[in-house]
Every structure is written in C-alpha cells, then in structure tokens.
Tab-separated table of C-alpha atoms and ligand atoms in Angstrom:
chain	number	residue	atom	x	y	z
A	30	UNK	CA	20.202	-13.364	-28.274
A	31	UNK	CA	21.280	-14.623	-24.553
A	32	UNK	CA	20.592	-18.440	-24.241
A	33	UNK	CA	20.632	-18.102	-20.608
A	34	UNK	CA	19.192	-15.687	-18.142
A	35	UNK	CA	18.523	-15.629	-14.316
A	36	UNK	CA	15.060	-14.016	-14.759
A	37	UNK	CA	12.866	-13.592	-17.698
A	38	UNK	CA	10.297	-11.560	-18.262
A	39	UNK	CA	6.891	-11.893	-20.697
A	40	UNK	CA	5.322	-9.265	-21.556
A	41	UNK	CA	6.587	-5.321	-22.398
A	42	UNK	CA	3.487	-3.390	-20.803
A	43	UNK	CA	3.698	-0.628	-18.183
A	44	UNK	CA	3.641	-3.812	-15.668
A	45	UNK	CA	6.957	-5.865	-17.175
A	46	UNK	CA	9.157	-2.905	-17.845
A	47	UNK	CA	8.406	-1.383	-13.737
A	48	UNK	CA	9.654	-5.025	-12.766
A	49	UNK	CA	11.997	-4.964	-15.035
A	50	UNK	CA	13.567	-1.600	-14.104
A	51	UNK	CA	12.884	-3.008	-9.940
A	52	UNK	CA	14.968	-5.794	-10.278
A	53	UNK	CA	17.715	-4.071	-11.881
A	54	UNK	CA	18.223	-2.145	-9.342
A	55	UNK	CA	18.239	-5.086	-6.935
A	56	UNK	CA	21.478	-6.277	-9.228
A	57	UNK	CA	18.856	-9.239	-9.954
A	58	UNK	CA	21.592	-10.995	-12.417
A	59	UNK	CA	20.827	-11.193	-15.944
A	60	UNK	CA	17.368	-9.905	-16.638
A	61	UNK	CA	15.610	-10.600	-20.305
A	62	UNK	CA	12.303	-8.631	-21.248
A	63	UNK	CA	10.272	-10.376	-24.040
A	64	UNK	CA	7.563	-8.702	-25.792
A	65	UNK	CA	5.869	-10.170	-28.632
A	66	UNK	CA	5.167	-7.224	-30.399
A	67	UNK	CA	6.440	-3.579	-29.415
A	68	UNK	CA	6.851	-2.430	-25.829
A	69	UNK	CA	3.628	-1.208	-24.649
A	70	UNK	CA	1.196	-2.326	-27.383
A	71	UNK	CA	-0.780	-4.142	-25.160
A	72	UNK	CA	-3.353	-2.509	-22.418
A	73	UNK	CA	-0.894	0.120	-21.577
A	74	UNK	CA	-1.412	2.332	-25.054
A	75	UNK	CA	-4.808	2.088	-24.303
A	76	UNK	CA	-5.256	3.625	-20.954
A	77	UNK	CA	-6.140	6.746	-19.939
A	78	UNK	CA	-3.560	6.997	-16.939
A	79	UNK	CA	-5.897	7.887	-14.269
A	80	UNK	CA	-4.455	7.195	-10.180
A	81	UNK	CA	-6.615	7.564	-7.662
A	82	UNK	CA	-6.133	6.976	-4.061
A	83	UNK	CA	-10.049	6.524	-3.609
A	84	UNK	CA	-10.226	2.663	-3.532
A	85	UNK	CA	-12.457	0.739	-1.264
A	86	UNK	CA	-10.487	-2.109	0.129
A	87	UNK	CA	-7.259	-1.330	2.197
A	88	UNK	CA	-4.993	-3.344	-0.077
A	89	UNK	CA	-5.851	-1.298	-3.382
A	90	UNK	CA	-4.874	2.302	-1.139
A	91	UNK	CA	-1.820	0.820	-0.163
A	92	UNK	CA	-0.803	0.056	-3.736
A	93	UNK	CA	-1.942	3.665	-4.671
A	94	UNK	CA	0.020	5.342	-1.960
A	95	UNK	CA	3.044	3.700	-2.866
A	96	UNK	CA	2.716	4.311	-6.377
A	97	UNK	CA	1.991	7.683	-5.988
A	98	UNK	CA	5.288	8.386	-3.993
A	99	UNK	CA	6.933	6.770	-6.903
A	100	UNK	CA	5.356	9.396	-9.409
A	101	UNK	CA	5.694	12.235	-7.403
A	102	UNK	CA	9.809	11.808	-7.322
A	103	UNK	CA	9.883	10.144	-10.812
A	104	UNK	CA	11.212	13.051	-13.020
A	105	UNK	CA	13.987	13.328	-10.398
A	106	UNK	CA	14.563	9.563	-10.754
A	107	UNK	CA	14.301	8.997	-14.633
A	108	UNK	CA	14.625	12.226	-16.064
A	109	UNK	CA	11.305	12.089	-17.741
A	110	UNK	CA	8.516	14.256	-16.690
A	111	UNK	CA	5.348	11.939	-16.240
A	112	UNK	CA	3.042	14.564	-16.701
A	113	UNK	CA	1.151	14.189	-12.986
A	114	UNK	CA	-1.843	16.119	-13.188
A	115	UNK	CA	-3.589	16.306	-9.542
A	116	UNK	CA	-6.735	17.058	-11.006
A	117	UNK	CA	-9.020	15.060	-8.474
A	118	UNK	CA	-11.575	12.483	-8.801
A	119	UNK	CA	-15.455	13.294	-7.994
A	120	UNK	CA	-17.482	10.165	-7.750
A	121	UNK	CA	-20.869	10.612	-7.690
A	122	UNK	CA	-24.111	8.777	-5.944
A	123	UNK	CA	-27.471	8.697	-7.113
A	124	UNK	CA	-29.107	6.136	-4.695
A	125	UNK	CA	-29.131	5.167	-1.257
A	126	UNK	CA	-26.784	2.066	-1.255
A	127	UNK	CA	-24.252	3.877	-3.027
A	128	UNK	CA	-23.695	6.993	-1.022
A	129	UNK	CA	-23.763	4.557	2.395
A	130	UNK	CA	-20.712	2.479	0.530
A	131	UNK	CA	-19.042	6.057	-0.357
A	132	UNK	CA	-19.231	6.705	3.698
A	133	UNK	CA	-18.007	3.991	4.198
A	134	UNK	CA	-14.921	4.108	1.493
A	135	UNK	CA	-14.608	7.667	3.009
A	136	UNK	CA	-13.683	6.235	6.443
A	137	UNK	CA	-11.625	3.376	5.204
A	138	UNK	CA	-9.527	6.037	3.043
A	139	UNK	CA	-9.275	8.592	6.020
A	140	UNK	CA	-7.561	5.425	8.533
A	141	UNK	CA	-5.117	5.784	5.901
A	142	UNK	CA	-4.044	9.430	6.004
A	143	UNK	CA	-6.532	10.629	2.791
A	144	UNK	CA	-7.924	13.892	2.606
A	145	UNK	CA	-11.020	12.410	0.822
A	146	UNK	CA	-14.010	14.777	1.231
A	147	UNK	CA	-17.701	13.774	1.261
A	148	UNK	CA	-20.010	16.471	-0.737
A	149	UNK	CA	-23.830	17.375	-0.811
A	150	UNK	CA	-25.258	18.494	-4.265
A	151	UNK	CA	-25.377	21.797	-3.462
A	152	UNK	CA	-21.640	22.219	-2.547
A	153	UNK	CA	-21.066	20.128	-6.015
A	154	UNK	CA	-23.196	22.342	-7.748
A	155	UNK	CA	-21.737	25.584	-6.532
A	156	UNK	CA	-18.015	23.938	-7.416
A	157	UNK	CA	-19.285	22.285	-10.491
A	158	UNK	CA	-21.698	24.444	-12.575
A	159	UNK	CA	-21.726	22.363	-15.408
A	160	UNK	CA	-23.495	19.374	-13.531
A	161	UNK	CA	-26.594	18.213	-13.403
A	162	UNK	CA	-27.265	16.652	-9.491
A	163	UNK	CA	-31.167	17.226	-9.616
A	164	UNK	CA	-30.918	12.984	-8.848
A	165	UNK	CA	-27.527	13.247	-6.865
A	166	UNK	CA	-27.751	11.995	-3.142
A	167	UNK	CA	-24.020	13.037	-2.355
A	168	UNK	CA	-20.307	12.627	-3.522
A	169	UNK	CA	-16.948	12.383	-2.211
A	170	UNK	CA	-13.866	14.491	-3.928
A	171	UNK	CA	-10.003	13.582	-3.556
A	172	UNK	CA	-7.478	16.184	-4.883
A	173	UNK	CA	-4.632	13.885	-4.158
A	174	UNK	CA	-5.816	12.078	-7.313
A	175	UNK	CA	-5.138	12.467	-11.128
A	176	UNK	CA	-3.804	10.987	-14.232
A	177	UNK	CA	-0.200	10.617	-15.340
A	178	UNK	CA	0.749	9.964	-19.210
A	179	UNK	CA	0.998	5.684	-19.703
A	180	UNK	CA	4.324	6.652	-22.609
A	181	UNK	CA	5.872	9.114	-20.696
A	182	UNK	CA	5.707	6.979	-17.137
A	183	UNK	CA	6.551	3.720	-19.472
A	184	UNK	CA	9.736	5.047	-21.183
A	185	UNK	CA	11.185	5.952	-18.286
A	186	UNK	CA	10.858	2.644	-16.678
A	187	UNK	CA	12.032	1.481	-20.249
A	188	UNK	CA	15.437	3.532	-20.468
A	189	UNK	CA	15.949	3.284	-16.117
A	190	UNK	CA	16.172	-0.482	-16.981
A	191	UNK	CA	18.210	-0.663	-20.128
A	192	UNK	CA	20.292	2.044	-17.786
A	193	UNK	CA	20.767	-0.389	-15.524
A	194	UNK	CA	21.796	-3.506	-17.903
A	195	UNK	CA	18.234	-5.286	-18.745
A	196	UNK	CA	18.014	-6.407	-21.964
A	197	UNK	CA	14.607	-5.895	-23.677
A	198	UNK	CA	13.671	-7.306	-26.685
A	199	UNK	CA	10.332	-6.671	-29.211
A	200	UNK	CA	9.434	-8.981	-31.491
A	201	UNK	CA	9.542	-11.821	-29.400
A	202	UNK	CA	7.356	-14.041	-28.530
A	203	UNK	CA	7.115	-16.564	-25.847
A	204	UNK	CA	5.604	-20.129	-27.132
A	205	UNK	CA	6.128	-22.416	-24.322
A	206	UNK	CA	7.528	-22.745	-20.603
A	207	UNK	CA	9.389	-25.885	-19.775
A	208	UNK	CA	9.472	-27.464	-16.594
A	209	UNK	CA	11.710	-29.820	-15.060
A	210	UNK	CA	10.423	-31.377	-11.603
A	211	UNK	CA	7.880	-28.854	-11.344
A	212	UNK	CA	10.615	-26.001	-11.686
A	213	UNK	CA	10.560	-23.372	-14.178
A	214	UNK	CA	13.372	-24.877	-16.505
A	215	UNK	CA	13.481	-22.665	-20.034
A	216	UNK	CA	11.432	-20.457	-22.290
A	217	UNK	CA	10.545	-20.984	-25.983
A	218	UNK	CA	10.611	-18.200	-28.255
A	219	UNK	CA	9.862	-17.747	-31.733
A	220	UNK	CA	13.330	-17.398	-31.669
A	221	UNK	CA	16.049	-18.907	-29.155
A	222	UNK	CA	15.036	-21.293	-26.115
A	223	UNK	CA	16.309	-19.769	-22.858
A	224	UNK	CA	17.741	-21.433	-20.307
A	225	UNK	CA	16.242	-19.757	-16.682
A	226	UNK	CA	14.786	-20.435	-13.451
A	227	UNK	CA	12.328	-17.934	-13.229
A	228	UNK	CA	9.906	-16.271	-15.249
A	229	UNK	CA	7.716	-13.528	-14.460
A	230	UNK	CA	4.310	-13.568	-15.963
A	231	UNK	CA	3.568	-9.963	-17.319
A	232	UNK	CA	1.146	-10.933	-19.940
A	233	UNK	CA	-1.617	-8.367	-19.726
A	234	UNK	CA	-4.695	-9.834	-21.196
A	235	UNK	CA	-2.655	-12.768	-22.156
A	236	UNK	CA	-2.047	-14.091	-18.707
A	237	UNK	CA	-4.053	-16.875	-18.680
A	238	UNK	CA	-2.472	-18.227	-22.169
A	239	UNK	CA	1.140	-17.568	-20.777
A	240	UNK	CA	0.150	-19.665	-17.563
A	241	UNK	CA	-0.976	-22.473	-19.564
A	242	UNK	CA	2.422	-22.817	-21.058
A	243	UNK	CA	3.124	-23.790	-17.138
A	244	UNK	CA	0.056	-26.036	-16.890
A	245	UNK	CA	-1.576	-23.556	-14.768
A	246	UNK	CA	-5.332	-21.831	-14.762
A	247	UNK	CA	-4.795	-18.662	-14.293
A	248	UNK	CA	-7.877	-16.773	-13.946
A	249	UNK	CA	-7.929	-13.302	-15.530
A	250	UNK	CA	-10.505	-12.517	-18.660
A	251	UNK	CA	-9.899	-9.930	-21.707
A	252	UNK	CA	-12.998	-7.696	-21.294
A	253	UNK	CA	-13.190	-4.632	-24.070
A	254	UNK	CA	-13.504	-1.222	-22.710
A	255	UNK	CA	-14.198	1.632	-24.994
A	256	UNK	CA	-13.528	5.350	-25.245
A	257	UNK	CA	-13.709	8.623	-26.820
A	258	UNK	CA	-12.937	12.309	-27.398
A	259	UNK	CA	-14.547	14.699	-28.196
A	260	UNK	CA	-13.509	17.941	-30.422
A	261	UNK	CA	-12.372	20.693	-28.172
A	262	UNK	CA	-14.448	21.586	-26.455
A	263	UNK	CA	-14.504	25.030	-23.332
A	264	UNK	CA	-16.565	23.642	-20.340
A	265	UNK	CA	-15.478	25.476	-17.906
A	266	UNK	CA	-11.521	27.506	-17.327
A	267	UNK	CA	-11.533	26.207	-13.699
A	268	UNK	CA	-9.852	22.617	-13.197
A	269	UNK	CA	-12.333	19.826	-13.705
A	270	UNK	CA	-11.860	16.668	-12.234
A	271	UNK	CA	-12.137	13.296	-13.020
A	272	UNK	CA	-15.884	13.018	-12.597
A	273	UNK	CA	-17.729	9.404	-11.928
A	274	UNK	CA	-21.275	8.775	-12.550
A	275	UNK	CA	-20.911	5.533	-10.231
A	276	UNK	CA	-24.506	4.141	-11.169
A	277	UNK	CA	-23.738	4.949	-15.196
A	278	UNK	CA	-20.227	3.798	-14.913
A	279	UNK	CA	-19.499	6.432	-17.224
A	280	UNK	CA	-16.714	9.205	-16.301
A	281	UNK	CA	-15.442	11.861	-18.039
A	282	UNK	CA	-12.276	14.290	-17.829
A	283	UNK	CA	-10.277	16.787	-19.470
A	284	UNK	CA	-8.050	15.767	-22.579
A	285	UNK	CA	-5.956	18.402	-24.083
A	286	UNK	CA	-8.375	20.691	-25.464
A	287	UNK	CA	-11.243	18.339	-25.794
A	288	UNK	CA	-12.949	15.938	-22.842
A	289	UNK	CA	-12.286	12.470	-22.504
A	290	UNK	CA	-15.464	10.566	-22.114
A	291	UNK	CA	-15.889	6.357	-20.988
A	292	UNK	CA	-17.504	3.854	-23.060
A	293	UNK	CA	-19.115	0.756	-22.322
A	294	UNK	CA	-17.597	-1.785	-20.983
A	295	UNK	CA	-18.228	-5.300	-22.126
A	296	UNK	CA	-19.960	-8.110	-19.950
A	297	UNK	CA	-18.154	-11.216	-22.446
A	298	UNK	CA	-14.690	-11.852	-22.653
A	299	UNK	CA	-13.151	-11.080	-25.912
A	300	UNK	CA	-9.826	-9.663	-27.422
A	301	UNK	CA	-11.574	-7.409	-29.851
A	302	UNK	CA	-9.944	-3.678	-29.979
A	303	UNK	CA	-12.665	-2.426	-32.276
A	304	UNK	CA	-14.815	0.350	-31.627
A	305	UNK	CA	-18.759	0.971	-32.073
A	306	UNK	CA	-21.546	3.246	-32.975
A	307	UNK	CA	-23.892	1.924	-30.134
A	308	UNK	CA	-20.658	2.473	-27.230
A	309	UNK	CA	-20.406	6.126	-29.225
A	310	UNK	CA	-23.775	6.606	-28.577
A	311	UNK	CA	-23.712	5.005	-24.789
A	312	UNK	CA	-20.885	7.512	-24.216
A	313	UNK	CA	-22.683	10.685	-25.512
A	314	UNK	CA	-26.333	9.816	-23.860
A	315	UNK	CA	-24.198	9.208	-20.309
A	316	UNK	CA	-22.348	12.725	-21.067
A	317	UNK	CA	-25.494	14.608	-22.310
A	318	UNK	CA	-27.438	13.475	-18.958
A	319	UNK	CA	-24.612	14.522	-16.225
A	320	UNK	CA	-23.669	17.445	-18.416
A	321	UNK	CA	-26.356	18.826	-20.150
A	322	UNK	CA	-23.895	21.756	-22.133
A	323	UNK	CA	-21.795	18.697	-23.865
A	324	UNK	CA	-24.463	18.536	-25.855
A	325	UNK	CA	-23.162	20.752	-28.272
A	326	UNK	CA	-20.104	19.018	-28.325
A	327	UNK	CA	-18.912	16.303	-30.876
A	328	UNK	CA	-16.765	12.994	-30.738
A	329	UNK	CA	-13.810	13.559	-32.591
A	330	UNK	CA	-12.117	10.152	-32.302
A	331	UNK	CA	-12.173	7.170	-30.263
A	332	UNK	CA	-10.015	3.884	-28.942
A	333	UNK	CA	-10.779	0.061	-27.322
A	334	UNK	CA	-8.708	-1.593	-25.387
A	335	UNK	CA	-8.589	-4.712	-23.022
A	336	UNK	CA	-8.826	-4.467	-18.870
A	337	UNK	CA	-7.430	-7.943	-17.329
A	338	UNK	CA	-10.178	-8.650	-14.740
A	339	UNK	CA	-9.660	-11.318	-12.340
A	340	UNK	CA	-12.778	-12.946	-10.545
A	341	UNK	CA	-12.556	-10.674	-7.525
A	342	UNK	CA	-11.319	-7.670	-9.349
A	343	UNK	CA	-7.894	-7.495	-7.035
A	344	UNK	CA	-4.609	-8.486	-8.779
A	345	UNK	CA	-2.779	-11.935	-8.640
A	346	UNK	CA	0.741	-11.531	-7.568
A	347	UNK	CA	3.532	-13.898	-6.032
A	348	UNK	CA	4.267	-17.810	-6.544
A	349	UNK	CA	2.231	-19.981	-7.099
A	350	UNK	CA	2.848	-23.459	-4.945
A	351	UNK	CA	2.544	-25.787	-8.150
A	352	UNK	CA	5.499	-24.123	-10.173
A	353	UNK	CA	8.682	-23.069	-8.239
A	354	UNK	CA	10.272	-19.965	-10.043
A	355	UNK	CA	6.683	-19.642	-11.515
A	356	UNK	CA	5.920	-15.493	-10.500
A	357	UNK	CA	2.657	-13.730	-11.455
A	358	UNK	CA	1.581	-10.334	-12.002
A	359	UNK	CA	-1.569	-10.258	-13.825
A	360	UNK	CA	-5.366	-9.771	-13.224
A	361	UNK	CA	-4.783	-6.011	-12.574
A	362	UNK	CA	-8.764	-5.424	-13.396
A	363	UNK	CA	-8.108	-1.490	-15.193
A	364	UNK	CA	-5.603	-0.205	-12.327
A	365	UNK	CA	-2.654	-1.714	-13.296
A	366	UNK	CA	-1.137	1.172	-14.860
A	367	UNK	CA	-1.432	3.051	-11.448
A	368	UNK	CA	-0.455	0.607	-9.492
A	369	UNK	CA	2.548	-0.508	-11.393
A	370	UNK	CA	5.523	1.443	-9.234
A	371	UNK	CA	4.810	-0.854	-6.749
A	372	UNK	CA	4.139	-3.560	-8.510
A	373	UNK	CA	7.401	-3.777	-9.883
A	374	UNK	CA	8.898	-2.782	-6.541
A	375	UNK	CA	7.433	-5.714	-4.194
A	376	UNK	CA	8.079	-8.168	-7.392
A	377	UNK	CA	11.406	-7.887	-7.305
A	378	UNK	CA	11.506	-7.530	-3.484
A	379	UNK	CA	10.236	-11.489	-3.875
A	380	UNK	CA	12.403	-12.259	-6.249
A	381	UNK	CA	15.724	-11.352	-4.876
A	382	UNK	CA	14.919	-11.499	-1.366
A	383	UNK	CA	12.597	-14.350	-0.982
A	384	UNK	CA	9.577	-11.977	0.883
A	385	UNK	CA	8.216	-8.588	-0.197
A	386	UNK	CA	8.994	-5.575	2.771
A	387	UNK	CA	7.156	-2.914	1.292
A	388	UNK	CA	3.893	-4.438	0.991
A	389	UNK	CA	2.221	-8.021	1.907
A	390	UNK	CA	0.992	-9.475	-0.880
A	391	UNK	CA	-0.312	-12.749	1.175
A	392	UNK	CA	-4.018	-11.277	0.526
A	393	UNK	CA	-3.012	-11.442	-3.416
A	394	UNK	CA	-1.881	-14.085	-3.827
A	395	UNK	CA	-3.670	-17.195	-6.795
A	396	UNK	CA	-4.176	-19.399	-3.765
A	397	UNK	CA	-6.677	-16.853	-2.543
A	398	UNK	CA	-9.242	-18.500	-5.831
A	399	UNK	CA	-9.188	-22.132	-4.250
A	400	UNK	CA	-9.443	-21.122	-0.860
A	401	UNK	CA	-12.577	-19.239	-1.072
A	402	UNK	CA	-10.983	-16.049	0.196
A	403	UNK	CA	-11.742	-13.629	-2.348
A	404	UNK	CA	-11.295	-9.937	-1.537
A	405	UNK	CA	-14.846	-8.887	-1.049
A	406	UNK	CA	-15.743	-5.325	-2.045
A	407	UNK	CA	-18.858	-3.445	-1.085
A	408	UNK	CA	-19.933	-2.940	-4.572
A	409	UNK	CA	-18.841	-3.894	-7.997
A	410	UNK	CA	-15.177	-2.366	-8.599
A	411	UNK	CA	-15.279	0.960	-10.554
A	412	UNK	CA	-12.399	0.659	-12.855
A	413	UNK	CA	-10.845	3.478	-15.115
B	27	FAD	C1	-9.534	1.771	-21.941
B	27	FAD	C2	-8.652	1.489	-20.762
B	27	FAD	C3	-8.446	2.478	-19.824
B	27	FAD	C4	-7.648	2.214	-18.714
B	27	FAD	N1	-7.433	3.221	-17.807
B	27	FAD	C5	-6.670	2.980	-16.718
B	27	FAD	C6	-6.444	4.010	-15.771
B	27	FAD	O1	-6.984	5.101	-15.898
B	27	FAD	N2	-5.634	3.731	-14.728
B	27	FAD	C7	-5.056	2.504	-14.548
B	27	FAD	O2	-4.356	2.307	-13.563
B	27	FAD	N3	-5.221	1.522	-15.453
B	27	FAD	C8	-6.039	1.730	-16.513
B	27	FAD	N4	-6.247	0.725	-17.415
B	27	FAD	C9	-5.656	-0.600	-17.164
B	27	FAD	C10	-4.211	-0.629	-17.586
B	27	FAD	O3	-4.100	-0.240	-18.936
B	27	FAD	C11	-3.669	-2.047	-17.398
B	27	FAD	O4	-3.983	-2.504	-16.099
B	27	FAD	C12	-2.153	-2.078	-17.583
B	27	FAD	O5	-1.776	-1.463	-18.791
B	27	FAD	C13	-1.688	-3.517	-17.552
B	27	FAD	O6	-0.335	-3.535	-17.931
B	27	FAD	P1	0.366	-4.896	-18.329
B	27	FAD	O7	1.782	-4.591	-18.518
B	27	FAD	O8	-0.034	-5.943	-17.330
B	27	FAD	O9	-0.378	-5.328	-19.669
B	27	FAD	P2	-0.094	-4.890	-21.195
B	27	FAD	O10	0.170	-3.449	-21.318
B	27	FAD	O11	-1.204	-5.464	-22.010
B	27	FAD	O12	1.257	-5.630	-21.518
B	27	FAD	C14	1.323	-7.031	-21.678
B	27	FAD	C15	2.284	-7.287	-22.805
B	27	FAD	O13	2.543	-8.686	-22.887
B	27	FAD	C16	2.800	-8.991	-24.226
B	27	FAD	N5	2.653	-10.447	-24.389
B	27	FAD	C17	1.537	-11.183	-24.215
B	27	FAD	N6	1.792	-12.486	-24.436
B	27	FAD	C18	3.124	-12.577	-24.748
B	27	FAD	C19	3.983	-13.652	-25.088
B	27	FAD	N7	3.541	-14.923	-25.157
B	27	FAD	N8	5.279	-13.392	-25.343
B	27	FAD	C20	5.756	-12.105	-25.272
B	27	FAD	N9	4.969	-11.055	-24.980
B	27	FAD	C21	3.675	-11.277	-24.700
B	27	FAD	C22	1.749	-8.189	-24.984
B	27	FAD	O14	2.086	-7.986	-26.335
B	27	FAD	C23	1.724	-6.892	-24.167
B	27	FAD	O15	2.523	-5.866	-24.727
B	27	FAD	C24	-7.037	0.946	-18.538
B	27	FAD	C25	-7.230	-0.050	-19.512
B	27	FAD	C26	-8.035	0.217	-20.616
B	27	FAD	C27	-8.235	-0.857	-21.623
C-alpha cells in the first residue's frame, strides 16, 4: 500500500467513489479511496435510489438538476446502464399548511425551469384509481423525477475511477488524522500511515467520528430508517409514481414485481440496521389507508438503514477554517445518493482549483452552524 498520496479519501459510499472518479478526471495526483469494510456497505446499499427535482429550497434543485444531467448521459459515460426510471413523484396534502407550502415549492421549482404540476383530488383520482383522496386538499406531480439503481450508478463511478488511476482499497480503515500546524498531515490506518495533505471526509453516518480524528464537531446524526416489500403484487398496468403521503411521511412505489413501501423513521440517533414488527406494521396501516386494495397484499421482506441528517437537513460541504486540507462531504440528510454527481463534481472543482464553478457551495458550508445561518425550509424536509 502507497505511503504517500496527494488526496485521500474515507469512506467507499456512492458519495467517496463520485469524488473519487471527479478528481480523477481533474488529473488530481495520486488519489487513495479507503473503505473500512466493502465499497458501498454503508447508506448507499440501503437506499432506494429515488431523484427528484421537487425540493423546496433553491440550493437542493440545483444539486438535483445537475445530477440529473449526469444520469441522463451516464451509460454513454461509464458504460453501465443506471437503470433511470422517470416514473414521477406525487406528493400529496391533506391540510391547509401543507398544500400553501406545495404552492409555494411549485413556484420556487418553476423559476427554475420544472415542469412541476399542482393537482386537485379529482384529477388525482381520475389518474390514480387506486387512491384514496376523500381527505386530500391537493398535490403536485413531477415526471422529470424517478429512481436510478444505488449498484449500478455506484460501479460505474467505481470502475470510471480505477479507469482513470485511483486506487481504492476495502478493508481499510481510517483510525486517526494527524495534524501538523493545523494542516492535514497523515492518515492512520489499520494498516499503513499515509503521508497527505488532504483528506476528504466521505464517512456517511460516520462523519462526525471521522471529524473527531481532526478535533472537529461535525454535526451530522445516524437516524434508522426502515423499509419493506411486499410480495408481488398488480396495482395497476399504468406507471405509478413515487407517491408521498407528506403528513404520514410514508411513500410507496413500484419494485420489480412487488411495491416498495417506507417505514418509520426514527426520532433518536442510533446505528442500529435492524428491522421491526411495530415499523412493519406502521408501513402496512400507512399503505392500507392511502391504498385501500394493498390490503390484500403481503410484506415479503424488508431492510434498515442509516440517513446522515445534519441540524438543518442541507449537506455540509467545503473547508472548514480550523483544518487546512480538512474537506467535508457529509450530512446529506437521505438525498445524498441523488445528489452525488455533483457532489463529486464541485468537490473536486475545490480541490484542484481552489473554488467550485459549477455550483456555490458558500450556503453549505460547516460555518453556516456557528453563524446562525441555517437553511430554513418551510416545513420539515421529506427525505426518501
Ligand atoms: C432507507 C434509506 C433510503 C434512502 N433513499 C434515498 C433515496 O431515495 N435517494 C437519495 O438520494 N438518498 C437516499 N438515501 C440516502 C443515501 O443512501 C445516502 O445519502 C448516501 O448513500 C450517502 O452516501 P455516503 O457515501 O455519504 O455514505 P455511505 O454509503 O454510508 O458510505 C460511507 C462509507 O464510509 C465508510 N467509513 C466510515 N468510517 C470509515 C473509516 N474510519 N475508515 C474507512 N471507511 C469508513 C463506511 O464503511 C461506508 O461504506 C436513503 C438512505 C436510507 C437509509
């Protein structure tokens, strides 16, 4: 294993291996991926892939829309076929303050060029038998939006950056960061120390421990979110989107034969990947209300897995003042496998050129947390 590298990288999710394959192609020097365990283990496995250009803060779209040019042209550009299924999202409102935030979000997404549609519940019934919207006020549908498969998307970035000379290697662990006059100096492993002058912070769920190796508080919580599938299931042979109960926080969608239906997510930090009977039974009450019919269907198998929320749901990206060669990319908050195209693109952008071009990450930045400048939304985030 190297002993020296000009950029290392910790963590091998969806958001490490986009840098990764980023800076590469900005002939970045020698870049080293380490990943603990096996690349994309972490959050990534876990996701259900879902991009959606229906955000409500300007900052989030812009992510989206740049990511989304990146999956639209990616079989061309890895070879790999993503699997980019423009199936739509439907959120739905069932009170007052929630379908005056969707007009809102509606006019905030059209500025930017989205063909985001706001429904009654008659139109939604007449395009969606299969609900129920006897307590729906309205609801807005995008077709630009979708899922793409989290393996598919993250082997490509995996072999475009071995491609283009990163080495990557599992079974590593980072243990410690030293500094030298509050520079980034080398990285402990579990195996060699590394000589480098900057390291990326790509630690998923794990952020917070990686930036403590840097004597930095870094503020991004493992919260458990749960899902399941059901046994096929025939709802419908038309296309069915990806269908939010906003006030439930419950969605569902279509997954191979069978539907794909959320769990709870959990109000206390924790790193436990277990699932439950009472999230089972959460899911199915949530699906049996919005969908009567699904009650004849059955959960087949399910799957838990961690979001990395930071305090204002918005990620944390760029330097951090304390720690020169210090970067983070963390606090995603469930959209990080969307947004990760351009993630990895304005990383290395900052890295090798100092500034990011394609998008200004100012807003995003840690500093942001001591300030008091939070990115406000108009309600609570609805995450994947
Ligand atoms: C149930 C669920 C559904 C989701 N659905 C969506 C969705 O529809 N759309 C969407 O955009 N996002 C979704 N997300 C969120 C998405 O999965 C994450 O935002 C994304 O995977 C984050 O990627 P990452 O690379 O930052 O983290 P991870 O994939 O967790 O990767 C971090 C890696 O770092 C490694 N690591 C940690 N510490 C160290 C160390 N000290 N040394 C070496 N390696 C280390 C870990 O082993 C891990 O592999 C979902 C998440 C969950 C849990």
């Amino acid at each position: 294993m190297e002993k020296t590298a000009d950029v290392v990288i910790i963590g091998g999710g969806i958001i490490g291996v986009s840098i990764a394959y980023h800076l590469a192609l900005k002939k970045a020097g020698k870049v080293l991926l380490l990943e603990k365990g096996q690349l994309g283990e972490g959050s990534t496995s876990r996701c259900v892939g879902g991009i959606r250009t229906q955000f409500s803060t300007g900052i989030n779209i812009l992510f989206s829309l740049e990511s989304i040019k990146a999956f639209e042209r990616f079989e061309e550009e890895f070879g790999i076929n993503p699997e980019f299924k423009r199936i739509g999202y439907l959120f739905l409102a069932t009170t007052e303050l929630e379908i005056e935030v969707f007009k809102t979000n509606v006019k905030l997404q059209r500025r930017f060029g989205i063909p985001v549609e706001l429904l009654n519940p008659d139109e939604m019934k007449a395009l969606w038998p299969y609900l129920r919207v006897d307590d729906i006020l309205g609801g807005t549908f995008c077709p630009w939006d979708g899922y793409a498969g989290p393996s598919e998307v993250l082997s490509g970035f995996v072999s475009g950056a071995k491609r283009a000379g990163v080495r990557i290697y599992e079974g590593t662990e980072v243990m410690g960061i030293a500094l030298k006059r509050d520079r980034v100096n080398s990285v402990k492993t579990n195996k060699e120390e590394i000589d480098v002058p900057i390291v990326v912070n790509a630690a998923g769920p794990f952020a917070s421990s990686v930036g403590e190796m840097a004597g930095i508080k870094i503020p991004v919580k493992p919260l458990r979110r749960q899902i399941f599938i059901t046994a096929p299931f025939h709802l419908t042979d038309q296309t069915i989107p990806l269908t939010i109960d906003f006030h439930r926080g419950w969605y569902f969608r279509q997954e191979v034969d069978g539907l794909l239906l959320s769990g709870p997510l959990d109000s206390e930090p924790s790193f436990n990947l277990n699932i439950d009977y009472e999230a089972m039974a959460e899911a199915s009450e949530n699906a049996m209300y919005r969908v009567p019919v699904l009650e004849k269907a059955r959960i087949a198998r399910g799957w838990a897995g961690l979001y990395e929320i930071s305090p204002d749901n918005h990620a944390i990206l760029g330097r951090i003042p304390e720690v020169e060669g210090f970067i983070l990319a963390n606090g995603f908050s469930g959209h990080g496998f969307q947004h990760s195209p351009a993630v990895g693109k304005v990383i290395a952008e900052l890295i090798s050129e100092g500034k990011t071009t394609t998008i200004d990450i100012a807003p995003l930045s840690i500093e942001r947390f001591k300030k008091g400048e939070l990115i406000i939304e108009p309600m609570t985030a609805f995450k994947e």
